[in-house]
XYZ file of C-alpha atoms in Angstrom:
460
model
C 0.000 0.000 0.000
C 1.232 3.446 -0.891
C 0.035 6.349 1.235
C 0.946 10.004 1.405
C -0.257 11.608 4.617
C 0.652 15.138 3.538
C -1.645 15.085 0.519
C -4.255 12.791 1.963
C -3.835 10.334 -0.899
C -3.584 6.574 -1.094
C -3.142 3.920 -3.730
C -6.414 2.035 -3.590
C -5.043 -0.640 -5.919
C -2.462 -1.582 -3.290
C -4.947 -2.227 -0.474
C -4.732 -5.861 0.648
C -8.154 -7.511 1.168
C -6.617 -9.924 3.663
C -5.727 -6.969 5.875
C -8.742 -4.735 5.340
C -11.623 -6.790 3.959
C -13.491 -6.412 0.686
C -12.219 -3.458 -1.362
C -14.765 -1.738 -3.618
C -13.381 0.890 -5.999
C -14.989 3.351 -8.412
C -15.718 1.414 -11.579
C -16.316 -1.889 -9.777
C -19.671 -3.535 -10.436
C -20.660 -3.248 -6.760
C -19.632 0.400 -6.359
C -22.884 2.207 -7.163
C -24.988 -0.139 -5.082
C -22.576 0.038 -2.157
C -22.555 3.842 -2.082
C -26.332 4.256 -2.439
C -28.175 5.478 0.640
C -31.764 5.098 1.764
C -32.336 8.834 1.374
C -32.623 10.038 -2.191
C -30.895 13.044 -3.701
C -27.480 12.176 -2.221
C -24.724 11.314 -4.695
C -21.578 10.817 -2.621
C -18.683 9.102 -4.391
C -16.102 7.753 -1.932
C -12.523 7.096 -3.036
C -12.930 3.573 -1.702
C -15.512 1.485 0.133
C -14.043 -1.127 2.470
C -16.085 -3.917 4.036
C -14.215 -5.423 6.997
C -15.084 -8.744 8.594
C -14.018 -8.081 12.178
C -12.717 -5.507 14.636
C -9.088 -6.096 13.672
C -9.782 -5.083 10.082
C -11.845 -2.124 11.299
C -8.835 -1.025 13.330
C -6.618 -1.086 10.236
C -9.133 0.984 8.269
C -9.349 3.554 11.056
C -5.557 3.754 11.123
C -5.500 4.117 7.335
C -7.870 7.078 7.516
C -5.898 8.686 10.325
C -2.557 8.306 8.537
C -3.770 9.472 5.115
C -5.941 12.292 6.373
C -8.832 11.128 4.203
C -12.313 11.712 5.539
C -13.764 8.590 7.170
C -17.425 7.606 7.119
C -18.946 4.635 8.929
C -21.926 2.892 7.381
C -24.155 0.417 9.202
C -27.502 0.435 7.365
C -27.081 3.575 5.260
C -30.053 5.459 6.721
C -28.359 8.771 7.495
C -30.763 11.414 6.241
C -27.920 13.775 5.322
C -25.547 11.223 3.848
C -23.117 10.817 6.744
C -22.959 7.083 6.003
C -20.816 7.628 2.894
C -17.890 10.027 2.565
C -17.694 12.030 -0.648
C -14.106 11.509 -1.785
C -12.943 9.725 1.350
C -12.965 6.261 2.881
C -16.301 4.557 3.554
C -16.019 1.884 6.236
C -19.020 -0.292 5.424
C -20.087 -2.761 8.112
C -22.367 -4.721 5.744
C -20.268 -7.904 6.015
C -20.344 -7.882 9.833
C -23.583 -9.648 10.757
C -22.531 -12.354 13.201
C -25.073 -13.001 15.960
C -24.505 -15.112 19.072
C -27.654 -15.650 21.159
C -27.481 -16.889 24.754
C -31.039 -18.160 25.116
C -30.757 -19.106 28.783
C -28.878 -15.962 29.750
C -31.242 -13.728 27.729
C -28.420 -11.842 25.990
C -27.054 -11.554 22.465
C -23.750 -10.371 20.992
C -24.271 -8.964 17.500
C -22.001 -7.338 14.971
C -23.217 -3.903 14.013
C -23.792 -4.478 10.301
C -26.849 -6.610 11.023
C -30.164 -4.861 10.415
C -32.950 -4.463 12.953
C -35.205 -6.705 10.887
C -32.606 -9.474 10.632
C -31.953 -9.333 14.377
C -35.682 -9.392 15.208
C -36.253 -12.431 12.991
C -33.303 -14.375 14.443
C -34.021 -13.666 18.114
C -37.740 -14.137 17.521
C -37.132 -17.788 16.661
C -36.374 -18.212 20.377
C -39.295 -16.068 21.557
C -36.880 -13.269 22.480
C -36.646 -9.621 21.486
C -34.687 -6.386 21.814
C -36.480 -3.200 20.804
C -35.140 -1.138 17.889
C -36.903 1.387 15.666
C -39.678 1.240 13.100
C -37.690 0.264 9.988
C -36.251 -3.189 9.416
C -33.416 -2.129 7.098
C -31.818 0.216 9.641
C -28.460 -1.095 10.874
C -28.304 -1.903 14.574
C -25.093 0.133 14.820
C -26.535 3.488 13.842
C -29.880 3.276 15.591
C -28.339 2.118 18.860
C -25.694 4.829 18.987
C -28.422 7.476 18.696
C -30.713 5.971 21.340
C -33.285 3.779 19.583
C -36.968 4.798 19.777
C -39.218 2.041 18.520
C -42.192 -0.232 18.991
C -41.188 -1.360 22.504
C -40.132 2.034 23.846
C -42.903 2.229 26.456
C -42.540 -1.396 27.564
C -38.738 -1.813 27.622
C -37.370 1.676 26.984
C -34.854 2.717 24.371
C -32.525 0.343 22.574
C -29.653 1.741 24.662
C -31.519 0.764 27.830
C -30.930 -2.851 26.781
C -27.297 -2.297 25.787
C -25.067 -4.179 28.234
C -21.641 -3.872 26.599
C -19.938 -2.952 23.356
C -16.771 -3.473 21.375
C -15.461 -0.130 20.093
C -12.533 0.741 17.834
C -11.312 4.188 18.845
C -9.447 6.792 16.792
C -6.034 5.427 17.822
C -6.991 1.998 16.437
C -7.430 0.365 19.830
C -10.160 -2.238 20.281
C -11.912 -1.564 23.581
C -14.462 -3.601 25.498
C -16.758 -1.121 27.222
C -19.500 -1.514 29.802
C -20.485 -0.084 33.171
C -17.140 -1.177 34.691
C -14.751 -0.808 31.749
C -14.408 2.663 30.225
C -17.724 3.704 31.807
C -17.406 7.231 30.417
C -17.287 5.880 26.873
C -20.117 3.461 27.608
C -22.242 6.404 28.774
C -21.359 8.399 25.658
C -22.219 5.750 23.065
C -25.719 5.357 24.507
C -27.097 8.257 22.520
C -23.987 10.227 21.553
C -23.877 8.887 18.008
C -20.765 7.886 16.088
C -18.534 10.558 17.595
C -16.355 8.256 19.675
C -15.333 5.338 17.517
C -16.600 2.484 15.392
C -18.956 0.180 17.278
C -18.224 -3.308 15.964
C -20.248 -5.465 18.371
C -23.031 -4.907 20.875
C -24.224 -7.050 23.757
C -27.971 -6.661 24.227
C -30.419 -7.772 26.869
C -33.196 -9.961 25.459
C -36.801 -10.018 26.662
C -39.233 -12.873 26.390
C -41.939 -12.116 23.835
C -43.708 -14.977 22.118
C -45.745 -12.674 19.894
C -47.608 -9.397 19.623
C -50.805 -7.916 18.300
C -49.520 -5.570 15.634
C -50.086 -3.975 12.295
C -51.842 -0.835 11.148
C -55.112 0.943 11.637
C -56.257 3.572 9.179
C -58.548 6.142 10.764
C -60.133 9.352 9.486
C -57.847 12.281 10.303
C -60.393 14.647 11.737
C -58.996 16.910 14.469
C -61.225 15.135 16.980
C -59.901 11.706 15.926
C -56.282 12.867 16.210
C -56.878 14.206 19.737
C -58.657 10.997 20.724
C -55.927 8.777 19.308
C -53.141 10.599 21.186
C -55.140 10.592 24.420
C -55.777 6.846 24.163
C -52.095 6.198 23.357
C -51.079 8.105 26.479
C -53.639 6.298 28.648
C -52.863 2.824 27.282
C -50.838 0.228 29.200
C -47.090 0.420 28.634
C -47.264 -2.748 26.566
C -48.794 -0.636 23.793
C -46.651 1.638 21.613
C -48.068 3.511 18.639
C -46.859 5.597 15.724
C -49.549 7.809 14.208
C -48.861 9.177 10.725
C -51.263 11.910 9.662
C -51.038 11.953 5.872
C -53.075 11.767 2.648
C -54.513 8.293 2.212
C -52.407 6.269 -0.226
C -54.229 4.517 -3.094
C -54.529 1.206 -1.292
C -56.963 -1.286 -2.855
C -58.878 -1.854 0.395
C -59.684 1.867 0.756
C -62.590 3.357 -1.134
C -61.390 5.397 -4.085
C -63.016 8.552 -2.768
C -60.758 8.335 0.295
C -57.554 8.346 -1.732
C -55.694 11.580 -1.037
C -57.856 12.599 1.915
C -56.190 13.012 5.350
C -56.043 9.827 7.409
C -54.282 8.573 10.512
C -52.090 5.727 9.304
C -51.332 4.236 12.721
C -48.810 1.525 13.471
C -49.826 -0.481 16.534
C -47.665 -2.819 18.627
C -49.204 -4.446 21.696
C -46.774 -6.723 23.549
C -48.906 -7.633 26.566
C -50.977 -10.704 27.434
C -53.107 -12.050 24.589
C -56.207 -12.118 26.753
C -56.005 -8.349 27.264
C -55.387 -7.389 23.656
C -59.011 -6.792 22.622
C -59.643 -4.588 25.662
C -56.500 -2.527 25.079
C -57.159 -2.072 21.371
C -60.890 -1.357 21.724
C -60.559 2.424 22.336
C -58.630 2.824 19.074
C -61.086 0.709 17.120
C -63.863 2.861 18.575
C -62.509 5.777 16.526
C -64.045 3.900 13.565
C -61.216 2.540 11.430
C -61.335 2.753 7.670
C -59.066 -0.320 7.668
C -57.961 -2.617 10.490
C -54.891 -4.796 9.881
C -53.940 -5.347 13.540
C -53.600 -9.059 14.251
C -51.490 -11.586 16.165
C -48.008 -11.885 14.678
C -44.360 -12.356 15.631
C -42.606 -9.140 16.651
C -40.547 -9.358 13.459
C -43.822 -8.875 11.569
C -43.544 -5.174 12.411
C -40.661 -5.082 9.914
C -42.220 -6.062 6.576
C -40.060 -6.238 3.428
C -39.213 -2.864 1.942
C -38.817 -1.775 -1.646
C -35.103 -1.958 -2.433
C -35.317 0.882 -4.932
C -37.071 3.247 -2.533
C -34.907 6.358 -2.094
C -37.231 9.204 -1.071
C -36.166 12.845 -1.293
C -37.631 14.683 1.668
C -37.577 17.866 3.666
C -38.113 16.971 7.296
C -37.919 18.128 10.888
C -37.931 16.447 14.287
C -39.096 17.867 17.592
C -40.824 17.047 20.874
C -44.130 18.499 22.031
C -46.055 18.285 25.302
C -49.627 17.792 24.169
C -52.023 17.526 21.248
C -55.243 19.450 21.808
C -57.917 20.389 19.287
C -56.046 23.500 18.131
C -52.855 21.505 17.521
C -54.787 18.816 15.649
C -56.591 21.370 13.496
C -53.236 22.933 12.653
C -51.815 19.547 11.644
C -54.712 18.781 9.295
C -54.635 22.251 7.792
C -50.888 22.100 7.155
C -51.038 18.619 5.608
C -53.800 19.759 3.256
C -51.776 22.845 2.260
C -48.645 20.938 1.164
C -47.799 20.655 -2.526
C -45.434 17.716 -1.941
C -45.983 14.269 -3.415
C -46.562 13.123 0.159
C -46.742 15.196 3.337
C -46.882 13.604 6.761
C -46.914 14.370 10.459
C -45.761 11.519 12.669
C -46.701 11.458 16.345
C -45.078 9.014 18.772
C -46.387 8.970 22.319
C -43.498 8.214 24.657
C -43.321 7.678 28.433
C -43.427 4.362 30.234
C -40.143 2.522 30.754
C -38.198 5.139 28.792
C -39.266 7.862 31.228
C -38.237 5.938 34.343
C -34.547 6.077 33.464
C -32.773 9.148 34.926
C -32.037 11.822 32.320
C -28.295 11.694 33.025
C -28.001 7.890 32.928
C -27.236 7.913 29.193
C -26.261 10.497 26.603
C -29.858 10.362 25.358
C -31.378 12.850 27.792
C -34.993 13.323 26.614
C -36.465 10.973 29.165
C -39.377 13.200 30.130
C -40.314 14.233 26.595
C -43.918 13.234 26.019
C -44.549 13.162 22.269
C -42.010 12.974 19.453
C -42.973 14.612 16.172
C -41.539 14.071 12.702
C -42.629 16.311 9.855
C -41.880 15.360 6.265
C -42.549 16.530 2.738
C -41.514 13.990 0.090
C -40.918 15.291 -3.421
C -39.242 14.318 -6.700
C -37.912 17.532 -8.251
C -34.766 18.909 -6.532
C -35.745 22.361 -7.798
C -38.614 22.279 -5.290
C -36.332 21.751 -2.288
C -36.550 25.296 -0.912
C -40.343 25.360 -1.140
C -40.799 22.155 0.812
C -38.099 23.040 3.336
C -39.925 26.317 4.030
C -43.209 24.419 4.494
C -41.556 22.099 7.027
C -39.851 24.970 8.880
C -43.047 26.997 9.160
C -44.975 23.918 10.254
C -42.419 23.090 12.955
C -42.463 26.675 14.253
C -46.251 26.567 14.508
C -46.114 23.381 16.631
C -43.403 24.513 19.054
C -44.279 24.194 22.732
C -42.014 24.036 25.801
C -39.701 21.163 24.798
C -36.702 22.399 22.784
C -35.169 18.961 22.256
C -34.495 16.966 19.115
C -33.740 13.264 18.591
C -30.265 12.992 17.096
C -31.117 10.038 14.837
C -33.642 12.203 12.976
C -31.552 15.373 12.908
C -30.507 16.697 9.505
C -27.805 19.244 8.613
C -29.133 21.909 10.978
C -26.083 23.400 12.686
C -24.427 23.326 16.093
C -27.353 24.824 17.990
C -29.609 21.953 17.017
C -26.940 19.372 17.873
C -26.699 20.982 21.299
C -30.489 20.709 21.584
C -30.114 16.944 21.189
C -28.022 16.866 24.379
C -29.608 19.104 27.044
C -28.864 19.360 30.746
C -25.087 19.358 30.427
C -24.954 16.235 28.257
C -23.351 18.110 25.340
C -20.499 19.446 27.487
C -19.933 16.015 29.031
C -19.810 14.439 25.579
C -17.297 17.049 24.385
C -14.984 16.153 27.278
C -15.225 12.440 26.463
C -14.636 13.240 22.785
C -11.410 15.029 23.717
C -10.245 11.915 25.554
C -11.000 9.323 22.865
C -10.890 11.332 19.616
C -8.960 14.576 20.223
C -8.299 15.150 16.493
C -11.990 14.634 15.603
C -11.325 11.784 13.179
C -14.952 10.688 13.614
C -16.520 13.919 12.402
C -18.862 12.738 9.651
C -21.865 12.585 11.973
C -23.885 14.991 14.091
C -20.544 16.175 15.268
C -19.540 17.108 18.789
C -16.058 18.664 18.568
C -13.612 17.738 21.325
C -13.527 20.119 24.279
C -10.477 22.359 24.376
C -8.581 23.858 27.282
């Protein structure tokens, strides 16, 4: 291998696969597929994509990036909304080949490499009647979602993904392979539970597993009147912790089981996951069904059924915003419906996730994710096809977000876009940002891991 640190160059042709893993270069048949991201409109072209098989190869890639000065990106599932998963002109460390999973059924734990997706993990652990909660999308890599916190279908029952993280294997900027947990490098263990990819490459996680033979899950489609939206949120807040919901207020898609006159009209497309006793399911779900569903697809299923197959060619271009709010009353609901109806996007949506439960019982300073008392998480999105329309839809999202603002200034880092330092700080309130900056200075003083929602190392 030939490298020149002063110019930040390297001879890709000289990289040895036995040392680094699979080498994918511009012009290779796999290159375009390997650099593609879930989000559309991003066309990053890395100098090289390297797929390691283990932590030792990850360490060599990290050292390569440090010595050449080339920008380093780390890709788990490729779901970064701003393209952080793939460096434009640098080195992309792609964890796609690292999917080993070791399940301890009796001990209720699992070690997993961080290139495995949430859907793959759920299917494998589900064969044993066991589960760890992730997010709402099966193709998300467990590495990325965990490092940001992990808000998903079991958030009220078992908390965040990081609340089930027991240990991790991390390659730091100096190439060292560290085993971290509550007793070993506890500062780093605190930081990676919500602090994102700022501190190293997570190569393996040890998760707690919960017994869960099956769920009642699927979707309800309800009319999106303001009254129905208020009722849905109130019932989601009052429901047992075994129930988590995601309510998407959006124009009805042209689904064959919906009457044609409903297509394009505002509906609540609600994802439901009830993980409690089967005998209580009908009682728990009854208040939602009383809102008069237009379609009811909630049924008994394995937990992995919440992660249906996705279209491989789906790469949406979207303007979006994330925030937390305290309540949804009639005025808020009327505003949501009015704004959705005013959008000129191909698809506009407001997503409401009622939080609380197990997530809220963890002290705010126990992990880098500090939004433990936030009540409702909101995602706003406008999906469009023509890049020339970007400013228009971004303005719609910004105005919409401003109109919804209440007392909670926070933002969930996994849904944060390229929004500047102030918004990154908002992801880490109550002194968490300053604490993370100190830990960053200890483990990555030169800010090698900067292609993320970056927290620069503290100085002085």
